[in-house]
Amino acid sequence: MIREHAVVVGGTRGLGLVIVERFLARGFAVTVLSRRPCEKHRENPLVRHVAVDLEKLSDFDEVDGDYLSGRPIRYLAFAQRFRGQGDPWQGEIQVGLTATRVLIEGLVDRFAETGDRAIAAVSSVYAEFVGGSQPVGYHVVKAGLNAMTRYYAWSLGGRGIRMNAVMPLTYIKDESRAFYQSQGAINDLYRRLVPLQRMGEAGDNADVVDFLCSERAAFITGQSLFVDGGVSIVWPEETASKFSA
Ligand SMILES: NC(=O)c1ccc[n+]([C@@H]2O[C@H](COP(=O)([O-])OP(=O)(O)OC[C@H]3O[C@@H](n4cnc5c(N)ncnc54)[C@H](OP(=O)(O)O)[C@@H]3O)[C@@H](O)[C@H]2O)c1
């Protein structure tokens, strides 16, 4: 049986791992790019891990393309984030932007020639808003990712390849669930802050990526979509008066 093929960059944990699960649930074979393989999928014949350190990636030829070249790609998702020790500005730009560009331009000729094809990038609310919990490089990367989304949506549109981005706020991941469950004050803050009165979950993000990487989104391209429970629609004065009441 020939399976459809998706590639997920940064699909070994956090939000990316749940994106991989969504593709597997649809019967896809999934190639995951990151530094280390995920234990959960080590024995899964449908998941192939390609080891690559995006901090060092400047040329697509450095990626092991043997496996990638045999299977036309239908969907490509980016969920990596800089988690290195070095300079955060250079690290964020390299892992978040440069590596994304190198991979898109290296993989574009390996996409299927017909049918729905798409790229999805996990951006952030920090593409549009400012906050002290992330460095300036992270803000620049996420804004740049949204610009890249528009650029490639435009330049690859004629080839039938769509590109969109999702912009989550702080999400609960499997790895952080216990922490957030023990933090009543943070949960209470999000209940008051978010119109939908809860924190986001990794699955909320994966569901949107899953939709954008499907025929149901066949006429959507170049968009960056807030997936934030409605926080971005609220005028800050409203939030300030609610918290000072
Ligand atoms: N978590 C949130 O609440 C949240 C909110 C808004 C936006 N986001 C965005 O969502 C995406 C995923 O975030 P996350 O919190 O789920 O991240 P995470 O848990 O830290 O996972 C990061 C992924 O990127 C890979 N990665 C990191 N450095 C790499 C490198 N140098 N080379 C290759 N792969 C590398 C990791 O695999 P290896 O370690 O094996 O390399 C891992 O698979 C990011 O783009 C983040 O900015 C997250």
mmCIF file of C-alpha atoms and ligand atoms in Angstrom:
data_model
loop_
_atom_site.group_PDB
_atom_site.id
_atom_site.type_symbol
_atom_site.label_atom_id
_atom_site.label_comp_id
_atom_site.label_asym_id
_atom_site.label_seq_id
_atom_site.Cartn_x
_atom_site.Cartn_y
_atom_site.Cartn_z
ATOM 1 C CA MET A 1 0.000 0.000 0.000
ATOM 2 C CA ILE A 2 1.438 3.378 -1.000
ATOM 3 C CA ARG A 3 0.783 5.893 1.719
ATOM 4 C CA GLU A 4 0.528 9.644 1.539
ATOM 5 C CA HIS A 5 3.610 11.348 2.934
ATOM 6 C CA ALA A 6 3.905 14.277 5.306
ATOM 7 C CA VAL A 7 7.063 15.881 6.692
ATOM 8 C CA VAL A 8 7.018 17.463 10.153
ATOM 9 C CA VAL A 9 9.999 19.549 11.228
ATOM 10 C CA GLY A 10 10.293 19.487 15.028
ATOM 11 C CA GLY A 11 7.809 16.642 15.367
ATOM 12 C CA THR A 12 9.416 14.786 18.261
ATOM 13 C CA ARG A 13 7.725 16.530 21.182
ATOM 14 C CA GLY A 14 5.465 19.386 22.208
ATOM 15 C CA LEU A 15 3.109 20.782 19.597
ATOM 16 C CA GLY A 16 4.925 19.064 16.709
ATOM 17 C CA LEU A 17 4.458 15.578 18.138
ATOM 18 C CA VAL A 18 0.679 16.048 18.181
ATOM 19 C CA ILE A 19 0.796 17.227 14.549
ATOM 20 C CA VAL A 20 2.572 13.938 13.707
ATOM 21 C CA GLU A 21 -0.195 12.032 15.528
ATOM 22 C CA ARG A 22 -2.845 13.789 13.437
ATOM 23 C CA PHE A 23 -1.127 12.768 10.168
ATOM 24 C CA LEU A 24 -0.710 9.178 11.421
ATOM 25 C CA ALA A 25 -4.414 9.081 12.300
ATOM 26 C CA ARG A 26 -5.122 9.896 8.639
ATOM 27 C CA GLY A 27 -2.952 6.973 7.504
ATOM 28 C CA PHE A 28 0.044 9.047 6.391
ATOM 29 C CA ALA A 29 3.666 7.983 6.530
ATOM 30 C CA VAL A 30 5.493 10.778 8.352
ATOM 31 C CA THR A 31 9.099 11.905 8.108
ATOM 32 C CA VAL A 32 10.209 13.817 11.194
ATOM 33 C CA LEU A 33 13.204 16.145 11.150
ATOM 34 C CA SER A 34 14.931 17.046 14.422
ATOM 35 C CA ARG A 35 18.168 16.354 16.282
ATOM 36 C CA ARG A 36 17.062 13.264 18.221
ATOM 37 C CA PRO A 37 14.363 10.661 17.468
ATOM 38 C CA CYS A 38 11.233 10.419 19.574
ATOM 39 C CA GLU A 39 11.109 7.291 21.771
ATOM 40 C CA LYS A 40 7.369 7.012 21.246
ATOM 41 C CA HIS A 41 7.765 6.439 17.509
ATOM 42 C CA ARG A 42 11.115 4.645 17.440
ATOM 43 C CA GLU A 43 9.451 1.322 16.519
ATOM 44 C CA ASN A 44 6.668 2.758 14.356
ATOM 45 C CA PRO A 45 7.289 1.737 10.719
ATOM 46 C CA LEU A 46 5.229 4.714 9.512
ATOM 47 C CA VAL A 47 7.512 7.253 11.174
ATOM 48 C CA ARG A 48 10.992 7.899 9.822
ATOM 49 C CA HIS A 49 13.321 10.185 11.751
ATOM 50 C CA VAL A 50 15.916 12.203 9.853
ATOM 51 C CA ALA A 51 18.554 13.654 12.166
ATOM 52 C CA VAL A 52 19.359 17.255 11.394
ATOM 53 C CA ASP A 53 20.599 20.118 13.556
ATOM 54 C CA LEU A 54 18.813 23.188 12.229
ATOM 55 C CA GLU A 55 21.256 25.426 14.100
ATOM 56 C CA LYS A 56 23.879 24.376 11.553
ATOM 57 C CA LEU A 57 21.745 23.999 8.446
ATOM 58 C CA SER A 58 22.677 26.399 5.674
ATOM 59 C CA ASP A 59 22.312 24.158 2.628
ATOM 60 C CA PHE A 60 19.676 21.533 1.852
ATOM 61 C CA ASP A 61 22.381 19.107 0.672
ATOM 62 C CA GLU A 62 23.306 18.666 4.342
ATOM 63 C CA VAL A 63 19.958 16.890 4.936
ATOM 64 C CA ASP A 64 19.803 13.138 4.334
ATOM 65 C CA GLY A 65 17.579 13.310 1.261
ATOM 66 C CA ASP A 66 17.643 9.585 0.379
ATOM 67 C CA TYR A 67 14.455 8.785 2.188
ATOM 68 C CA LEU A 68 12.785 12.078 1.328
ATOM 69 C CA SER A 69 13.370 11.773 -2.408
ATOM 70 C CA GLY A 70 11.572 8.423 -2.746
ATOM 71 C CA ARG A 71 8.194 9.637 -1.532
ATOM 72 C CA PRO A 72 6.419 12.685 -2.899
ATOM 73 C CA ILE A 73 5.429 15.050 -0.128
ATOM 74 C CA ARG A 74 1.816 16.122 0.271
ATOM 75 C CA TYR A 75 2.142 18.220 3.401
ATOM 76 C CA LEU A 76 5.050 19.911 5.172
ATOM 77 C CA ALA A 77 4.672 21.321 8.691
ATOM 78 C CA PHE A 78 7.126 23.377 10.759
ATOM 79 C CA ALA A 79 6.974 23.161 14.569
ATOM 80 C CA GLN A 80 10.613 23.618 15.552
ATOM 81 C CA ARG A 81 11.901 26.167 17.973
ATOM 82 C CA PHE A 82 15.403 27.159 19.057
ATOM 83 C CA ARG A 83 16.328 25.286 22.235
ATOM 84 C CA GLY A 84 20.095 25.710 22.098
ATOM 85 C CA GLN A 85 22.654 27.210 24.461
ATOM 86 C CA GLY A 86 24.119 29.823 22.131
ATOM 87 C CA ASP A 87 23.218 33.412 21.392
ATOM 88 C CA PRO A 88 19.391 33.564 21.395
ATOM 89 C CA TRP A 89 19.210 36.131 18.583
ATOM 90 C CA GLN A 90 21.315 34.084 16.172
ATOM 91 C CA GLY A 91 19.771 30.819 17.330
ATOM 92 C CA GLU A 92 16.168 31.974 16.893
ATOM 93 C CA ILE A 93 16.852 33.465 13.447
ATOM 94 C CA GLN A 94 18.765 30.391 12.268
ATOM 95 C CA VAL A 95 16.376 27.709 13.571
ATOM 96 C CA GLY A 96 13.148 29.641 13.052
ATOM 97 C CA LEU A 97 13.725 31.453 9.780
ATOM 98 C CA THR A 98 16.872 30.405 7.892
ATOM 99 C CA ALA A 99 16.284 26.671 8.351
ATOM 100 C CA THR A 100 12.625 27.069 7.358
ATOM 101 C CA ARG A 101 13.613 28.810 4.124
ATOM 102 C CA VAL A 102 16.344 26.249 3.338
ATOM 103 C CA LEU A 103 13.927 23.353 3.885
ATOM 104 C CA ILE A 104 11.045 24.857 1.908
ATOM 105 C CA GLU A 105 13.300 25.645 -1.048
ATOM 106 C CA GLY A 106 15.062 22.265 -0.801
ATOM 107 C CA LEU A 107 11.871 20.248 -0.532
ATOM 108 C CA VAL A 108 9.663 22.093 -2.984
ATOM 109 C CA ASP A 109 10.655 19.895 -5.939
ATOM 110 C CA ARG A 110 9.858 16.790 -3.887
ATOM 111 C CA PHE A 111 6.182 17.614 -3.476
ATOM 112 C CA ALA A 112 3.546 15.503 -5.225
ATOM 113 C CA GLU A 113 2.697 16.881 -8.649
ATOM 114 C CA THR A 114 -1.091 16.749 -8.308
ATOM 115 C CA GLY A 115 -3.750 16.946 -5.628
ATOM 116 C CA ASP A 116 -3.847 19.113 -2.554
ATOM 117 C CA ARG A 117 -0.401 20.158 -1.279
ATOM 118 C CA ALA A 118 0.409 22.534 1.529
ATOM 119 C CA ILE A 119 2.924 23.912 4.004
ATOM 120 C CA ALA A 120 1.930 24.937 7.537
ATOM 121 C CA ALA A 121 4.093 26.830 10.016
ATOM 122 C CA VAL A 122 3.526 27.161 13.743
ATOM 123 C CA SER A 123 4.029 30.861 14.372
ATOM 124 C CA SER A 124 2.890 32.582 17.580
ATOM 125 C CA VAL A 125 0.821 35.416 18.990
ATOM 126 C CA TYR A 126 4.249 37.082 19.381
ATOM 127 C CA ALA A 127 4.217 37.649 15.621
ATOM 128 C CA GLU A 128 1.687 40.410 16.304
ATOM 129 C CA PHE A 129 1.962 41.200 20.018
ATOM 130 C CA VAL A 130 4.830 42.067 22.344
ATOM 131 C CA GLY A 131 5.625 40.438 25.665
ATOM 132 C CA GLY A 132 8.547 39.979 28.020
ATOM 133 C CA SER A 133 8.399 36.201 28.236
ATOM 134 C CA GLN A 134 10.177 35.822 24.871
ATOM 135 C CA PRO A 135 13.333 37.510 23.531
ATOM 136 C CA VAL A 136 13.310 40.002 20.676
ATOM 137 C CA GLY A 137 14.595 37.333 18.264
ATOM 138 C CA TYR A 138 11.517 35.190 18.900
ATOM 139 C CA HIS A 139 9.234 38.122 18.058
ATOM 140 C CA VAL A 140 11.187 38.825 14.866
ATOM 141 C CA VAL A 141 11.165 35.158 13.841
ATOM 142 C CA LYS A 142 7.420 34.781 14.265
ATOM 143 C CA ALA A 143 6.658 38.017 12.411
ATOM 144 C CA GLY A 144 9.096 36.854 9.719
ATOM 145 C CA LEU A 145 7.407 33.483 9.553
ATOM 146 C CA ASN A 146 4.093 35.180 8.826
ATOM 147 C CA ALA A 147 5.794 37.234 6.076
ATOM 148 C CA MET A 148 7.384 34.052 4.719
ATOM 149 C CA THR A 149 3.948 32.433 4.732
ATOM 150 C CA ARG A 150 2.591 35.196 2.506
ATOM 151 C CA TYR A 151 5.666 35.149 0.248
ATOM 152 C CA TYR A 152 5.620 31.401 -0.386
ATOM 153 C CA ALA A 153 1.829 31.337 -0.692
ATOM 154 C CA TRP A 154 2.278 33.834 -3.514
ATOM 155 C CA SER A 155 5.366 32.307 -5.156
ATOM 156 C CA LEU A 156 4.291 28.652 -4.879
ATOM 157 C CA GLY A 157 0.610 29.242 -5.636
ATOM 158 C CA GLY A 158 1.136 28.640 -9.339
ATOM 159 C CA ARG A 159 2.508 25.199 -8.514
ATOM 160 C CA GLY A 160 -0.585 24.414 -6.460
ATOM 161 C CA ILE A 161 1.233 24.522 -3.111
ATOM 162 C CA ARG A 162 -0.497 26.469 -0.349
ATOM 163 C CA MET A 163 1.132 27.912 2.764
ATOM 164 C CA ASN A 164 -0.500 29.066 5.981
ATOM 165 C CA ALA A 165 0.523 29.709 9.589
ATOM 166 C CA VAL A 166 -1.117 29.309 12.982
ATOM 167 C CA MET A 167 -0.535 31.695 15.881
ATOM 168 C CA PRO A 168 -1.029 30.033 19.274
ATOM 169 C CA LEU A 169 -0.619 31.600 22.689
ATOM 170 C CA THR A 170 0.831 29.619 25.630
ATOM 171 C CA TYR A 171 -0.417 26.066 25.277
ATOM 172 C CA ILE A 172 -0.491 23.063 27.538
ATOM 173 C CA LYS A 173 1.699 20.310 26.112
ATOM 174 C CA ASP A 174 1.948 16.777 27.486
ATOM 175 C CA GLU A 175 5.349 17.765 28.854
ATOM 176 C CA SER A 176 3.944 20.785 30.739
ATOM 177 C CA ARG A 177 0.518 19.432 31.749
ATOM 178 C CA ALA A 178 1.491 18.481 35.320
ATOM 179 C CA PHE A 179 3.050 21.902 35.846
ATOM 180 C CA TYR A 180 -0.023 23.817 34.686
ATOM 181 C CA GLN A 181 -2.400 21.544 36.602
ATOM 182 C CA SER A 182 -0.543 22.418 39.779
ATOM 183 C CA GLN A 183 -0.698 26.170 39.091
ATOM 184 C CA GLY A 184 -4.152 27.291 40.166
ATOM 185 C CA ALA A 185 -3.247 30.991 39.822
ATOM 186 C CA ILE A 186 -2.144 30.600 36.181
ATOM 187 C CA ASN A 187 -5.270 28.644 35.310
ATOM 188 C CA ASP A 188 -7.378 31.308 36.949
ATOM 189 C CA LEU A 189 -5.541 34.040 35.027
ATOM 190 C CA TYR A 190 -6.224 32.320 31.701
ATOM 191 C CA ARG A 191 -9.870 31.730 32.618
ATOM 192 C CA ARG A 192 -10.265 35.481 33.059
ATOM 193 C CA LEU A 193 -8.066 36.494 30.121
ATOM 194 C CA VAL A 194 -9.389 34.190 27.407
ATOM 195 C CA PRO A 195 -12.924 34.698 26.053
ATOM 196 C CA LEU A 196 -13.257 30.904 25.827
ATOM 197 C CA GLN A 197 -12.111 30.744 29.478
ATOM 198 C CA ARG A 198 -9.418 28.100 29.288
ATOM 199 C CA MET A 199 -5.824 27.527 28.234
ATOM 200 C CA GLY A 200 -5.079 26.135 24.794
ATOM 201 C CA GLU A 201 -3.964 22.534 24.339
ATOM 202 C CA ALA A 202 -1.440 21.111 21.878
ATOM 203 C CA GLY A 203 -4.391 19.365 20.243
ATOM 204 C CA ASP A 204 -6.086 22.713 19.496
ATOM 205 C CA ASN A 205 -3.050 23.730 17.461
ATOM 206 C CA ALA A 206 -2.714 20.335 15.758
ATOM 207 C CA ASP A 207 -6.385 20.371 14.741
ATOM 208 C CA VAL A 208 -5.896 23.637 12.864
ATOM 209 C CA VAL A 209 -2.688 22.432 11.189
ATOM 210 C CA ASP A 210 -4.527 19.223 10.292
ATOM 211 C CA PHE A 211 -7.306 21.279 8.689
ATOM 212 C CA LEU A 212 -4.926 23.607 6.839
ATOM 213 C CA CYS A 213 -3.066 20.526 5.557
ATOM 214 C CA SER A 214 -6.158 19.016 3.993
ATOM 215 C CA GLU A 215 -8.416 19.439 0.980
ATOM 216 C CA ARG A 216 -10.958 21.139 3.235
ATOM 217 C CA ALA A 217 -8.620 24.160 3.173
ATOM 218 C CA ALA A 218 -7.998 23.928 -0.583
ATOM 219 C CA PHE A 219 -8.723 27.634 -1.223
ATOM 220 C CA ILE A 220 -6.937 29.046 1.841
ATOM 221 C CA THR A 221 -3.388 30.281 1.415
ATOM 222 C CA GLY A 222 -1.131 33.018 2.790
ATOM 223 C CA GLN A 223 -3.082 33.292 6.043
ATOM 224 C CA SER A 224 -1.824 33.458 9.628
ATOM 225 C CA LEU A 225 -4.591 32.393 11.952
ATOM 226 C CA PHE A 226 -4.829 33.228 15.649
ATOM 227 C CA VAL A 227 -5.643 30.112 17.647
ATOM 228 C CA ASP A 228 -5.919 31.872 20.983
ATOM 229 C CA GLY A 229 -9.436 31.347 22.349
ATOM 230 C CA GLY A 230 -10.287 34.910 21.310
ATOM 231 C CA VAL A 231 -7.654 36.847 23.286
ATOM 232 C CA SER A 232 -6.586 38.842 20.225
ATOM 233 C CA ILE A 233 -10.029 40.372 19.687
ATOM 234 C CA VAL A 234 -10.278 41.989 23.113
ATOM 235 C CA TRP A 235 -9.422 45.659 23.549
ATOM 236 C CA PRO A 236 -6.633 45.873 26.243
ATOM 237 C CA GLU A 237 -8.623 48.418 28.281
ATOM 238 C CA GLU A 238 -11.327 45.807 28.759
ATOM 239 C CA THR A 239 -8.791 43.295 30.091
ATOM 240 C CA ALA A 240 -7.126 45.889 32.326
ATOM 241 C CA SER A 241 -10.432 46.937 33.917
ATOM 242 C CA LYS A 242 -11.432 43.306 34.431
ATOM 243 C CA PHE A 243 -8.183 42.553 36.263
ATOM 244 C CA SER A 244 -8.283 45.707 38.369
ATOM 245 C CA ALA A 245 -11.917 45.166 39.453
HETATM 246 N N1 LIG B 1 4.402 25.724 23.471
HETATM 247 C C1 LIG B 1 3.657 26.794 23.308
HETATM 248 O O1 LIG B 1 2.859 27.120 24.174
HETATM 249 C C2 LIG B 1 3.775 27.604 22.051
HETATM 250 C C3 LIG B 1 3.033 28.787 21.931
HETATM 251 C C4 LIG B 1 3.121 29.525 20.745
HETATM 252 C C5 LIG B 1 3.930 29.065 19.722
HETATM 253 N N2 LIG B 1 4.660 27.913 19.872
HETATM 254 C C6 LIG B 1 5.488 27.473 18.752
HETATM 255 O O2 LIG B 1 5.170 26.120 18.491
HETATM 256 C C7 LIG B 1 6.334 25.429 18.020
HETATM 257 C C8 LIG B 1 6.580 24.216 18.904
HETATM 258 O O3 LIG B 1 6.817 24.671 20.234
HETATM 259 P P1 LIG B 1 6.993 23.633 21.413
HETATM 260 O O4 LIG B 1 6.829 24.376 22.672
HETATM 261 O O5 LIG B 1 6.119 22.454 21.159
HETATM 262 O O6 LIG B 1 8.540 23.248 21.228
HETATM 263 P P2 LIG B 1 9.404 22.057 21.885
HETATM 264 O O7 LIG B 1 8.547 21.215 22.746
HETATM 265 O O8 LIG B 1 10.623 22.658 22.456
HETATM 266 O O9 LIG B 1 9.812 21.191 20.597
HETATM 267 C C9 LIG B 1 10.708 21.759 19.680
HETATM 268 C C10 LIG B 1 10.935 20.803 18.527
HETATM 269 O O10 LIG B 1 11.946 21.403 17.705
HETATM 270 C C11 LIG B 1 13.052 20.500 17.574
HETATM 271 N N3 LIG B 1 14.293 21.268 17.560
HETATM 272 C C12 LIG B 1 14.706 22.179 18.466
HETATM 273 N N4 LIG B 1 15.926 22.622 18.137
HETATM 274 C C13 LIG B 1 16.277 21.984 16.991
HETATM 275 C C14 LIG B 1 17.440 22.007 16.182
HETATM 276 N N5 LIG B 1 18.500 22.773 16.442
HETATM 277 N N6 LIG B 1 17.474 21.213 15.082
HETATM 278 C C15 LIG B 1 16.430 20.412 14.791
HETATM 279 N N7 LIG B 1 15.299 20.352 15.517
HETATM 280 C C16 LIG B 1 15.236 21.125 16.624
HETATM 281 C C17 LIG B 1 12.969 19.588 18.807
HETATM 282 O O11 LIG B 1 13.564 18.318 18.563
HETATM 283 P P3 LIG B 1 15.072 17.925 18.991
HETATM 284 O O12 LIG B 1 15.271 18.404 20.372
HETATM 285 O O13 LIG B 1 15.124 16.435 18.797
HETATM 286 O O14 LIG B 1 15.968 18.605 18.008
HETATM 287 C C18 LIG B 1 11.462 19.441 18.975
HETATM 288 O O15 LIG B 1 10.973 18.437 18.118
HETATM 289 C C19 LIG B 1 7.483 26.441 18.051
HETATM 290 O O16 LIG B 1 7.607 27.023 16.785
HETATM 291 C C20 LIG B 1 6.983 27.474 19.055
HETATM 292 O O17 LIG B 1 7.549 28.746 18.819
HETATM 293 C C21 LIG B 1 4.593 27.184 21.020
#
